[in-house]
Coordinates of N, CA and C in Angstrom, one line a residue:
X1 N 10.6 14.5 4.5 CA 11.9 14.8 3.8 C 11.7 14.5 2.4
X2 N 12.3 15.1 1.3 CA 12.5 15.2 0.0 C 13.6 15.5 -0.6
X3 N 13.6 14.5 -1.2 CA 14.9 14.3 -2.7 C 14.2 14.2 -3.8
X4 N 15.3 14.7 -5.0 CA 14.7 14.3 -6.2 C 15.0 12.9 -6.6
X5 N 14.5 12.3 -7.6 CA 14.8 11.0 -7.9 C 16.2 11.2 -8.8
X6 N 16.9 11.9 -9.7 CA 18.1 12.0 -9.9 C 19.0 11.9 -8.7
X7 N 18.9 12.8 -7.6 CA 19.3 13.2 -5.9 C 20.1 11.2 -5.7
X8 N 18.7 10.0 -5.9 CA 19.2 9.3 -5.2 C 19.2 8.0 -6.3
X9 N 18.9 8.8 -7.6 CA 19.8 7.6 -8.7 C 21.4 7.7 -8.2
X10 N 21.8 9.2 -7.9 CA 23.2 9.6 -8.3 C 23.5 8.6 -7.2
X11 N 23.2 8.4 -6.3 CA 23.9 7.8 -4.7 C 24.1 6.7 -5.2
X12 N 23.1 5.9 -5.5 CA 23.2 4.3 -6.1 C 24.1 4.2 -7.0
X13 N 24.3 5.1 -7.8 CA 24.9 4.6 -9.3 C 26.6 4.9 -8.5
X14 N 26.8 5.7 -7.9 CA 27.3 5.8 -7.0 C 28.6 4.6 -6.3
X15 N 27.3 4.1 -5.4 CA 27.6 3.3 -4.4 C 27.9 1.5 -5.1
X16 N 27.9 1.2 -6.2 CA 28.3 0.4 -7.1 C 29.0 0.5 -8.1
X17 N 29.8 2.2 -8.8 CA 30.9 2.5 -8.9 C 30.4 2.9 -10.7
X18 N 29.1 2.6 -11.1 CA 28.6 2.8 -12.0 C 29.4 4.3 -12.6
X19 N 29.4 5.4 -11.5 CA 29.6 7.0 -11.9 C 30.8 6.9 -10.4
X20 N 31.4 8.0 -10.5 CA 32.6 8.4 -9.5 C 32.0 9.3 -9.3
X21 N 32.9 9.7 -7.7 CA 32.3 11.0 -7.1 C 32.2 12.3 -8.4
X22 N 31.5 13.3 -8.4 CA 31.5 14.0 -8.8 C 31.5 14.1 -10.5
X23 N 31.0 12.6 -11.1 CA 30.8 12.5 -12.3 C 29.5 12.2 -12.5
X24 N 29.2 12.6 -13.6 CA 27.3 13.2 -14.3 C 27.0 11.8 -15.2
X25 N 26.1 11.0 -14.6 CA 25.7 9.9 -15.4 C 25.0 10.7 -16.8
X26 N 25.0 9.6 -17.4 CA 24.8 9.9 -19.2 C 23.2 10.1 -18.9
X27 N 22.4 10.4 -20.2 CA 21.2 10.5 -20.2 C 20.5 9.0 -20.2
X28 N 20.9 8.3 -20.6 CA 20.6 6.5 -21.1 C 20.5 6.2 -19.9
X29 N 22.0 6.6 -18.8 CA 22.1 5.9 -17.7 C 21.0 5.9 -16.5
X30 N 20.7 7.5 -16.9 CA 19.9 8.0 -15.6 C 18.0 7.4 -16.5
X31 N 18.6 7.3 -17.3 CA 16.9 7.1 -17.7 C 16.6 5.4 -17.7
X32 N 17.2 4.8 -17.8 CA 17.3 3.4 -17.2 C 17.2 3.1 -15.7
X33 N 18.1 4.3 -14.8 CA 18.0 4.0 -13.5 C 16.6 4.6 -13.1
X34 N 16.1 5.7 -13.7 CA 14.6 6.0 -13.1 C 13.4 4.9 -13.6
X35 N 13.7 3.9 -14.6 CA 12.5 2.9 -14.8 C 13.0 2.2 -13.8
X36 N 14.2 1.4 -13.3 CA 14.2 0.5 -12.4 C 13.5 1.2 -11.0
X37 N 13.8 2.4 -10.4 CA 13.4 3.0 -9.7 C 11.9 2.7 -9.4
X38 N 10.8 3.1 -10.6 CA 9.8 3.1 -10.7 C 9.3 1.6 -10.2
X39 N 9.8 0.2 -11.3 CA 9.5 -0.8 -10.9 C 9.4 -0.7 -9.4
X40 N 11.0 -0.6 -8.8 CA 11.1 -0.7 -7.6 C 9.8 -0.5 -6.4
X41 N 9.4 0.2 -6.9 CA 8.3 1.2 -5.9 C 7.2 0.4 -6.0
X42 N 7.1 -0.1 -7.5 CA 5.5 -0.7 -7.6 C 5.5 -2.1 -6.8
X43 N 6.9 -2.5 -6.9 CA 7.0 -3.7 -6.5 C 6.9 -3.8 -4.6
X44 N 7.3 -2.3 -4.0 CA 7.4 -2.1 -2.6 C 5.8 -2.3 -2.2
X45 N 5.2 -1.4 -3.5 CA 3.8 -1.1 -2.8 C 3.1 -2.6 -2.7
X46 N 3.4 -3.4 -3.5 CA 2.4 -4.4 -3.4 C 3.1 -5.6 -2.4
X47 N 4.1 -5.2 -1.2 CA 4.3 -5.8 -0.3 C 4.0 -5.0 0.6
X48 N 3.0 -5.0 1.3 CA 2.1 -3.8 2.0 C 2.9 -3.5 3.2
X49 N 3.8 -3.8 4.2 CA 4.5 -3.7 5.4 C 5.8 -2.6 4.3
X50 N 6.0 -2.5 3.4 CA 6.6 -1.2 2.4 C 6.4 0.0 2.5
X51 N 5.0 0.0 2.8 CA 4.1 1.3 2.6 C 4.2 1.7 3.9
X52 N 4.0 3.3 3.7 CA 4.5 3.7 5.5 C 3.0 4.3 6.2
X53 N 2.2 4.2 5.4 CA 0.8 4.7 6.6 C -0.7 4.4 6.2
X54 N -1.6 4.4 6.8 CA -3.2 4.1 6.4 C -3.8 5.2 6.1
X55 N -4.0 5.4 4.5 CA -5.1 6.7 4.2 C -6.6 6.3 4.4
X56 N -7.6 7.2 4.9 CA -9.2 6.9 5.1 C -9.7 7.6 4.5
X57 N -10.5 7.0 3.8 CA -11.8 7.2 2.8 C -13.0 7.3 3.2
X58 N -13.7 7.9 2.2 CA -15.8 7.3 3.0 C -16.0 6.8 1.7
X59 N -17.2 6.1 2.0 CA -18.2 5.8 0.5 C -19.4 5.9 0.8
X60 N -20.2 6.7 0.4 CA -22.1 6.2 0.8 C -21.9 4.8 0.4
X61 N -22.7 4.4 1.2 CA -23.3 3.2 0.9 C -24.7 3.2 0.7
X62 N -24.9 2.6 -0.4 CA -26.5 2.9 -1.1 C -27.3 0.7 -0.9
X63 N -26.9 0.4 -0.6 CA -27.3 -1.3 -0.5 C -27.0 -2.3 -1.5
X64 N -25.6 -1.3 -2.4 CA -25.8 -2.1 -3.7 C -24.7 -3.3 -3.6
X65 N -24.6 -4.0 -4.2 CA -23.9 -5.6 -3.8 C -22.3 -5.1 -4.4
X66 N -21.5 -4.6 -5.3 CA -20.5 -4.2 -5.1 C -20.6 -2.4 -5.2
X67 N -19.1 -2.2 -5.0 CA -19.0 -0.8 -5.5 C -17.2 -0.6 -5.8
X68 N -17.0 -0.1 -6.8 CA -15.5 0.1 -7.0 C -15.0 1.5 -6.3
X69 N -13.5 1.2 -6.9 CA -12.7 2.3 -5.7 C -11.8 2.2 -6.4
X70 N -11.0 3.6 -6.6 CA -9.8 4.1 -8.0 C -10.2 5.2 -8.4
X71 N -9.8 5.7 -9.1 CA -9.6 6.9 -10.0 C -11.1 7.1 -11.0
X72 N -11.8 7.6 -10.5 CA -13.3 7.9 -11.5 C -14.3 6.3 -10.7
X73 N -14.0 6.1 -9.6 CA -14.8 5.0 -9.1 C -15.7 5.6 -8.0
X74 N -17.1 4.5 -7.3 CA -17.7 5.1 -6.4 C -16.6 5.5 -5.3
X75 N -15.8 5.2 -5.4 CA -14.9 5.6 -4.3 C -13.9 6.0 -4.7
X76 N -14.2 7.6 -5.1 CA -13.1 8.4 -6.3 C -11.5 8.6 -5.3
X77 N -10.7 7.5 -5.6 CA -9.1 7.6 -5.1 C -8.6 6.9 -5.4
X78 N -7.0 7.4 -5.4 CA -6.0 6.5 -5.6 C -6.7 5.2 -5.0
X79 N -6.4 3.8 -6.5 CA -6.9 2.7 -6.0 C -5.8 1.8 -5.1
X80 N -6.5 1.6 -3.7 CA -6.0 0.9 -2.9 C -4.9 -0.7 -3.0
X81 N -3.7 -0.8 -2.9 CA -3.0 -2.7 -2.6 C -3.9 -2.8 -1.9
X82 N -4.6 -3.1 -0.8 CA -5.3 -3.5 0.7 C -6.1 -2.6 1.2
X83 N -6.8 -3.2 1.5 CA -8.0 -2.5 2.7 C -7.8 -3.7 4.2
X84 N -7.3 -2.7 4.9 CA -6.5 -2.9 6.4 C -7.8 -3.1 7.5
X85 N -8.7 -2.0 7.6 CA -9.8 -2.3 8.3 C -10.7 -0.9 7.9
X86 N -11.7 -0.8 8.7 CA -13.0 -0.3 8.4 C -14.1 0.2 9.5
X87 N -15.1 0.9 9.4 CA -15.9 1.0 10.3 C -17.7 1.6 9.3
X88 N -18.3 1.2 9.8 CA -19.7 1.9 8.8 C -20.6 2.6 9.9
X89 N -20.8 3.9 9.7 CA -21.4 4.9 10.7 C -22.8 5.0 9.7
X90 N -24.2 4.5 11.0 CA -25.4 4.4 10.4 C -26.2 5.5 10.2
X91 N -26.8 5.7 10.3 CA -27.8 7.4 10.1 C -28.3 7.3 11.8
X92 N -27.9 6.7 12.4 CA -27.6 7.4 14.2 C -26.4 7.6 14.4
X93 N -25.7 7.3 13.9 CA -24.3 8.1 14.1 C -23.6 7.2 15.1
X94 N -24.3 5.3 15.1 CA -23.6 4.3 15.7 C -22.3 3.8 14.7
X95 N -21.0 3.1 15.2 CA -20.4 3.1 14.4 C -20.6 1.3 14.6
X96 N -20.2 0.5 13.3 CA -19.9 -0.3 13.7 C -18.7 -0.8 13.1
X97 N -17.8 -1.9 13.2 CA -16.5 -2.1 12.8 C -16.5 -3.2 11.5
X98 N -16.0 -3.2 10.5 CA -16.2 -4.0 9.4 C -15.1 -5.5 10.0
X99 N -15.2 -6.1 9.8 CA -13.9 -7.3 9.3 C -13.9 -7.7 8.0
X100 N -12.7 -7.9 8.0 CA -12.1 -8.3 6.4 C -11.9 -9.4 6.6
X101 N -12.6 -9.8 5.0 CA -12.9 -11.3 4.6 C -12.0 -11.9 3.3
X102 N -12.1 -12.5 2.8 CA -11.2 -12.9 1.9 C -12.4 -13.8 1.0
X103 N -12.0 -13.9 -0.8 CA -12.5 -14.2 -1.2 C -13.3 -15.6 -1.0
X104 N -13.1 -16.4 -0.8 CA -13.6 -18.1 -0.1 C -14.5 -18.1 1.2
X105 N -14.5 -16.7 1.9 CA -14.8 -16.5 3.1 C -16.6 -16.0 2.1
X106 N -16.0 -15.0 1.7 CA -17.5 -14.4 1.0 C -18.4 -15.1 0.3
X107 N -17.3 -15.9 -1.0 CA -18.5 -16.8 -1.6 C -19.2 -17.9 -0.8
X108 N -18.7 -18.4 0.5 CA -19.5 -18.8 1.5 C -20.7 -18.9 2.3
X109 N -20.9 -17.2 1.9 CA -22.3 -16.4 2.5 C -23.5 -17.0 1.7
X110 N -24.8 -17.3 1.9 CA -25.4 -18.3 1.8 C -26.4 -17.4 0.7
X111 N -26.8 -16.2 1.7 CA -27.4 -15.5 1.0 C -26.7 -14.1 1.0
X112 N -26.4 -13.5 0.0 CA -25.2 -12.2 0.0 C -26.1 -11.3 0.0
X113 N -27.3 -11.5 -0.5 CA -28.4 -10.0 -0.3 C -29.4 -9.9 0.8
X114 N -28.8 -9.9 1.8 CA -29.5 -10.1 3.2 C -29.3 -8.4 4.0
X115 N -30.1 -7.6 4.2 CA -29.8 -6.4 4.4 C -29.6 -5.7 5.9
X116 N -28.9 -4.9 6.0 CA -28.5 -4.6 7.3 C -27.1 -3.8 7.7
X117 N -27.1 -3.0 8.3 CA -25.8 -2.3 8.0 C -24.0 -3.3 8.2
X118 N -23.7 -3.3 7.3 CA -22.3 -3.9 6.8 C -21.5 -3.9 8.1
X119 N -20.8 -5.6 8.1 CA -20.0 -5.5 9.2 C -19.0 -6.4 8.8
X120 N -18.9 -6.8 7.0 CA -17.8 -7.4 6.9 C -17.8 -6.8 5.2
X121 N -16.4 -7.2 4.9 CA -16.2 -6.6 3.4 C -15.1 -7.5 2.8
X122 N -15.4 -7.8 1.5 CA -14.5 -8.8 0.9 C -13.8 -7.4 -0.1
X123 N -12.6 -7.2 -0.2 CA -11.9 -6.9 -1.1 C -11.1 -7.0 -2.2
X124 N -11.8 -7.2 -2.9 CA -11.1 -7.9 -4.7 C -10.2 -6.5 -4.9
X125 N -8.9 -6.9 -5.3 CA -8.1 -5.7 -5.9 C -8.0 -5.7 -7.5
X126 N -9.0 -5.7 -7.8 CA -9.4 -5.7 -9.1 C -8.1 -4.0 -10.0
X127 N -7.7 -4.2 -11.2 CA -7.5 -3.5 -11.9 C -8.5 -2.8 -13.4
X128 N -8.2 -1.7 -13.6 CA -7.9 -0.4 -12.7 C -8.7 0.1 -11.1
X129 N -9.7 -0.5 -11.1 CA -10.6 -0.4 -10.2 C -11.0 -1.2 -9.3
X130 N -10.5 -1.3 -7.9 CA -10.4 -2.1 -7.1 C -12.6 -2.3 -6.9
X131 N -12.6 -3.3 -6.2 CA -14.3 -3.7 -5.7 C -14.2 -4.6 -4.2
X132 N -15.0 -3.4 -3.9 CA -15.8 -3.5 -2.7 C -16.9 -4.0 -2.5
X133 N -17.0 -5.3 -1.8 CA -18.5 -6.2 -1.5 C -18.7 -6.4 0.3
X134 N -19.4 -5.6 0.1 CA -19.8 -5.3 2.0 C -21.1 -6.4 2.1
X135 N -20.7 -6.8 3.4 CA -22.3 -7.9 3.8 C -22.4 -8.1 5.3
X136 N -23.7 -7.6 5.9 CA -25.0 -7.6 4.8 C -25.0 -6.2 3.9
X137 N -25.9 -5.8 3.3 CA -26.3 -5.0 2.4 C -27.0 -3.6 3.0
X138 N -26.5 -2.4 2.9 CA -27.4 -1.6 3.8 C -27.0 -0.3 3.3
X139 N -27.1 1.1 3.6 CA -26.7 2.2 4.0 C -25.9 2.8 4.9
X140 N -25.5 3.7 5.1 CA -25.1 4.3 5.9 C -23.5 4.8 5.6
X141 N -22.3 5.5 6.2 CA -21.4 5.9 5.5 C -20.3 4.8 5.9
X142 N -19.0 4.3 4.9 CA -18.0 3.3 5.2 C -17.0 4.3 5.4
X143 N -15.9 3.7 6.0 CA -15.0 4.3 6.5 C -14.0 3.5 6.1
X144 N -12.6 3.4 5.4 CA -11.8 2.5 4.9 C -10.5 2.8 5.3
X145 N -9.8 2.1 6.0 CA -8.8 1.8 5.9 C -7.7 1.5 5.0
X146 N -7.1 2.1 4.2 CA -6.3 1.3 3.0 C -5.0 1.9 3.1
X147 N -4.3 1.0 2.2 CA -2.6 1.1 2.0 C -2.6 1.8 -0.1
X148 N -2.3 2.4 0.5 CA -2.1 3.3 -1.0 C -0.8 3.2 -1.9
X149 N -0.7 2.9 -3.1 CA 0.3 2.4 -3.5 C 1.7 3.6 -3.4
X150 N 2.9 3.4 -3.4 CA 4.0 4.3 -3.3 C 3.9 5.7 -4.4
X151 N 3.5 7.1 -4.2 CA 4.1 7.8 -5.4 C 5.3 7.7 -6.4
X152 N 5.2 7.0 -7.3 CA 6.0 6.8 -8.6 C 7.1 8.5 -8.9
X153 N 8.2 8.5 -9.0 CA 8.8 9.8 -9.7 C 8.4 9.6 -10.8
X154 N 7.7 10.8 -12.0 CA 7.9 10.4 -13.5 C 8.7 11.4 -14.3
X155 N 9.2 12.1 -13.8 CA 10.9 12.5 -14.7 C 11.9 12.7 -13.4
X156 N 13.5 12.9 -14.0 CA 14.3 12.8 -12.6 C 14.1 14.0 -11.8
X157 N 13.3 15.0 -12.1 CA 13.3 16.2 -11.3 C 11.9 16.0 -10.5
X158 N 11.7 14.7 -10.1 CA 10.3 14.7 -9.4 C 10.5 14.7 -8.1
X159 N 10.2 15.2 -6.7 CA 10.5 15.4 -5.8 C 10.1 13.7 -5.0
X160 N 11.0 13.1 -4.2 CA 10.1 12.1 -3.7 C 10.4 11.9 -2.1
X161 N 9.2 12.2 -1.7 CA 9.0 12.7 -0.5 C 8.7 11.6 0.9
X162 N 9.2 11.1 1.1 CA 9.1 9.9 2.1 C 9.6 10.1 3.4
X163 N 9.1 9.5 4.1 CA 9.8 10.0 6.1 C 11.8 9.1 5.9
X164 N 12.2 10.1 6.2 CA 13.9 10.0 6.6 C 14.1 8.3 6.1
X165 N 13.7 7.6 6.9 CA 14.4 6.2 6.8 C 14.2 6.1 5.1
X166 N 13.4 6.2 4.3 CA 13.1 5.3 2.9 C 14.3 6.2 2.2
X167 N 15.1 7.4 2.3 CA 16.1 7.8 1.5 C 17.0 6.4 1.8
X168 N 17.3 6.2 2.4 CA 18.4 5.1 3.0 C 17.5 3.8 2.7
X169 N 17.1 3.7 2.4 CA 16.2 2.0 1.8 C 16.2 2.7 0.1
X170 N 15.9 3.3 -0.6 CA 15.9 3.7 -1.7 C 17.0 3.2 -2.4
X171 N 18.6 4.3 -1.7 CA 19.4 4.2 -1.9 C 20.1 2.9 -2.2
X172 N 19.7 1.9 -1.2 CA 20.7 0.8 -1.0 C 20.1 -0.1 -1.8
X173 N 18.8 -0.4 -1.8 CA 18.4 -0.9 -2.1 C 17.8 -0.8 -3.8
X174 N 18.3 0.4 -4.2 CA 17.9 0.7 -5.7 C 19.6 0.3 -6.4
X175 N 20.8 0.4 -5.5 CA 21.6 0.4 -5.8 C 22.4 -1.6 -6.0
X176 N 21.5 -2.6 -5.2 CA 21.5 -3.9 -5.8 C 20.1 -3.9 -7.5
X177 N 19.3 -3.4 -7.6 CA 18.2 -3.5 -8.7 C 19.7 -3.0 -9.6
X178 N 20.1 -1.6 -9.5 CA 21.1 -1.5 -10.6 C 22.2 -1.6 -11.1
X179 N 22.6 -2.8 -10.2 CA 23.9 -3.5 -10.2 C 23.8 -4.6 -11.3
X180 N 22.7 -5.2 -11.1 CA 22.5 -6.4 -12.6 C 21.8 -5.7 -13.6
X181 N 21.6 -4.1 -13.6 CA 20.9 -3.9 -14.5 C 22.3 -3.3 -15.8
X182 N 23.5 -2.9 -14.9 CA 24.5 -2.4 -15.4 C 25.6 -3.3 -14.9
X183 N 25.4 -4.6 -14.9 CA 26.4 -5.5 -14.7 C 27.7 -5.5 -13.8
X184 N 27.0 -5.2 -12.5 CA 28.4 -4.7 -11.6 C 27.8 -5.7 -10.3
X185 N 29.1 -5.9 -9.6 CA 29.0 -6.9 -8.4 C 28.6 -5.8 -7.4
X186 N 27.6 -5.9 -6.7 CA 27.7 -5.1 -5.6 C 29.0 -6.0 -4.2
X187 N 29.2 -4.8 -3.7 CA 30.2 -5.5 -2.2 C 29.0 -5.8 -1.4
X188 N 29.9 -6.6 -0.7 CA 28.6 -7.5 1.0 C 28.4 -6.4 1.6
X189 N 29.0 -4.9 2.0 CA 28.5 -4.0 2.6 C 27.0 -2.6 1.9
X190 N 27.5 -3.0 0.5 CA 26.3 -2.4 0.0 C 25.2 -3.6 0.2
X191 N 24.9 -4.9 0.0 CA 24.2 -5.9 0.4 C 23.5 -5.8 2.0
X192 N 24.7 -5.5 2.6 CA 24.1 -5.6 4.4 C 23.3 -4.3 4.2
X193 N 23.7 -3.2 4.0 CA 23.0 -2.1 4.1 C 21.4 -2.3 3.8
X194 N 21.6 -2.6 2.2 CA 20.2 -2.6 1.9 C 19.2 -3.8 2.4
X195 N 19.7 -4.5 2.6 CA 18.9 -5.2 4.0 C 18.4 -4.7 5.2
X196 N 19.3 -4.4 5.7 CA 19.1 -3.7 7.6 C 17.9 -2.5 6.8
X197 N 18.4 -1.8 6.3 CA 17.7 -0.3 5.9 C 16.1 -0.9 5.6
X198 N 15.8 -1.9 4.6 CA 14.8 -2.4 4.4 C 13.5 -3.6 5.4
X199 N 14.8 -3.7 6.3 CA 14.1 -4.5 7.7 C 13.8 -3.4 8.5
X200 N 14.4 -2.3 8.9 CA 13.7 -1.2 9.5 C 12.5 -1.0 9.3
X201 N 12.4 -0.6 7.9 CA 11.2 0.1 7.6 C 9.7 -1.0 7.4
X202 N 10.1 -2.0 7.5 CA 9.1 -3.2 7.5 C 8.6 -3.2 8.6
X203 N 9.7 -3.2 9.7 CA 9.4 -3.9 11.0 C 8.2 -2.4 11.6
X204 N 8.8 -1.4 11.4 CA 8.1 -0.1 11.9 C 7.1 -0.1 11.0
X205 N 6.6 -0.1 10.2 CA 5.4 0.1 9.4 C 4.2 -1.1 9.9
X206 N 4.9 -2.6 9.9 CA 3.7 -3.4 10.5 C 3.8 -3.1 11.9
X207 N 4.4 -2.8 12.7 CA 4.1 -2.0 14.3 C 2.9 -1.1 14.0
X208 N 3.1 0.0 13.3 CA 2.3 1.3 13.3 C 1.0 0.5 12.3
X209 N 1.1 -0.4 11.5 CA -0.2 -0.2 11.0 C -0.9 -1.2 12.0
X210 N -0.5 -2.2 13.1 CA -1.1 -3.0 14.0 C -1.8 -2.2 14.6
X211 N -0.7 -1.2 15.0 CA -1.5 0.0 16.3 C -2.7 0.3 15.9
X212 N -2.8 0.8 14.4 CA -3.7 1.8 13.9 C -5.1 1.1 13.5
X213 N -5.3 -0.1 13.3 CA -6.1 -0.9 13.1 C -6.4 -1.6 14.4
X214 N -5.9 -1.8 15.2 CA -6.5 -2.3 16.9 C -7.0 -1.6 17.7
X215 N -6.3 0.2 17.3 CA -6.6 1.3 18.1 C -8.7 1.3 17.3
X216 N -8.3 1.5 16.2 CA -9.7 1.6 15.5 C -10.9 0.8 15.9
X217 N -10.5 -0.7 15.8 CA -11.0 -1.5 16.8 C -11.9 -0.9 18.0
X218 N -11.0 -0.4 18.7 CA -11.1 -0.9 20.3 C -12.1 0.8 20.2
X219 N -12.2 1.8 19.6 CA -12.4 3.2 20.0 C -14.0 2.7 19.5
X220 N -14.4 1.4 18.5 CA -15.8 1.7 17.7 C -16.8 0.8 18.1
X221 N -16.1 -0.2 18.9 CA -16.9 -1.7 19.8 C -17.4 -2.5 18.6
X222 N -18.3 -3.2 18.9 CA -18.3 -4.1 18.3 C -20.2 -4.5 17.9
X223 N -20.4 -5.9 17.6 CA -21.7 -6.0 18.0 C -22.3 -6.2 16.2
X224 N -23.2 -6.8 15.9 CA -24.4 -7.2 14.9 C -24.1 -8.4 14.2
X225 N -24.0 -8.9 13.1 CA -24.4 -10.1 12.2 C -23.6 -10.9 12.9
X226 N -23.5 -12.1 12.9 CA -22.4 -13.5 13.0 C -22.4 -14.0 11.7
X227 N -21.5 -13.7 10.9 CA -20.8 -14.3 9.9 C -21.2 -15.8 10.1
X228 N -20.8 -16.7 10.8 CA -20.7 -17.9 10.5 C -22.1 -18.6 10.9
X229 N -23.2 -17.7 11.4 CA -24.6 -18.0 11.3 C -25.1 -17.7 10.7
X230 N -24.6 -16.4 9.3 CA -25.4 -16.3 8.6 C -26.4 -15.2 8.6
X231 N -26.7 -14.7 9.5 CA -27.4 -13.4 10.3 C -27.2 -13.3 11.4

């Protein structure tokens, strides 16, 4: 489903009395509510249960100790909030499944240049260019799991295209951001709304990304290094 971003300024500005039915916010007004908008989104994306699905990537892997991932990176894409899970398919065409490590976990590894196809990855969300440190060190192709940040509207005629529920989380919830931005009390029913609407879409997104990362799991088995041995 698709709205423009004017489409669901107008509702918000709306629904806190900012504009009346059938009256045309000012140019100031709508161009202030499309920066909060924007915020809004960046701020959705970096609470990852926001985001509504897992895009997959490849990267050769050549044995090198990191590799970035972003826009002009070895891993030329939108740069990733999170890397969810993973798999690395060797030149037999075994797969095996990565786990995600966290930084304290990595600097841990005794020796980081120990070679062998990758079955764990620390993900620094480095800006502009996220980095990728797989261990052990090897070849073969990655497979990534990641949460990709929200598409931004950038003028109000930008279409913004999200599954049915986030018009109704947009709305309600763009319409408390621009209630202190334009000095108006929202009512407790515009408050409950943008709640419930915003608990939906949380609660269904960490369901589906559980699924989709257990399903991945269970289809690619398991098997090689022991992290906490060391090899």
């Amino acid at each position: 489903m698709s709205e423009t971003a004017q489409t669901l300024i107008n509702a918000a500005l709306r629904a806190i009395g900012v504009i009346a039915s059938g009256e045309v916010a000012t140019a100031q007004e709508l161009a202030d509510s499309l920066e909060s908008l924007k915020f809004m989104l960046r701020h959705w994306s970096n609470i990852g249960i926001r985001t509504y699905f897992l895009s997959q990537n490849t990267l050769a892997l050549s044995g090198a100790t990191s590799y970035t991932i972003g826009s002009g990176g070895n891993c030329d894409t939108t740069r990733p909030e999170d890397i969810k899970g993973g798999y690395v398919k060797d030149a037999n065409g075994f797969d095996s499944p990565l786990t995600i490590i966290d930084a304290e976990r990595y600097r841990s590894l005794s020796l980081k240049s120990i070679a062998g196809t990758a079955n764990y990855l620390w993900y620094n969300p480095d800006f502009p260019l996220g980095l990728l440190y797989f261990w052990p060190l090897g070849a073969g192709t990655a497979y990534l799991d990641s949460l990709k940040p929200l598409t931004e509207p950038t003028v109000l005629t930008s279409s913004i295209a999200f599954p049915p529920a986030y018009d109704e989380a947009i709305k309600w919830n763009l319409a408390l951001r621009l209630a202190a931005e334009f000095s108006k009390e929202p009512s407790q029913l515009v408050i409950a709304l943008a709640a419930s609407a915003l608990k939906w879409i949380e609660t269904k997104n960490f369901n589906n990304q559980i699924n989709a990362v257990n399903l991945n799991d269970e289809l690619r088995g398991g098997g090689g290094y022991n992290i906490n041995e060391g090899g």
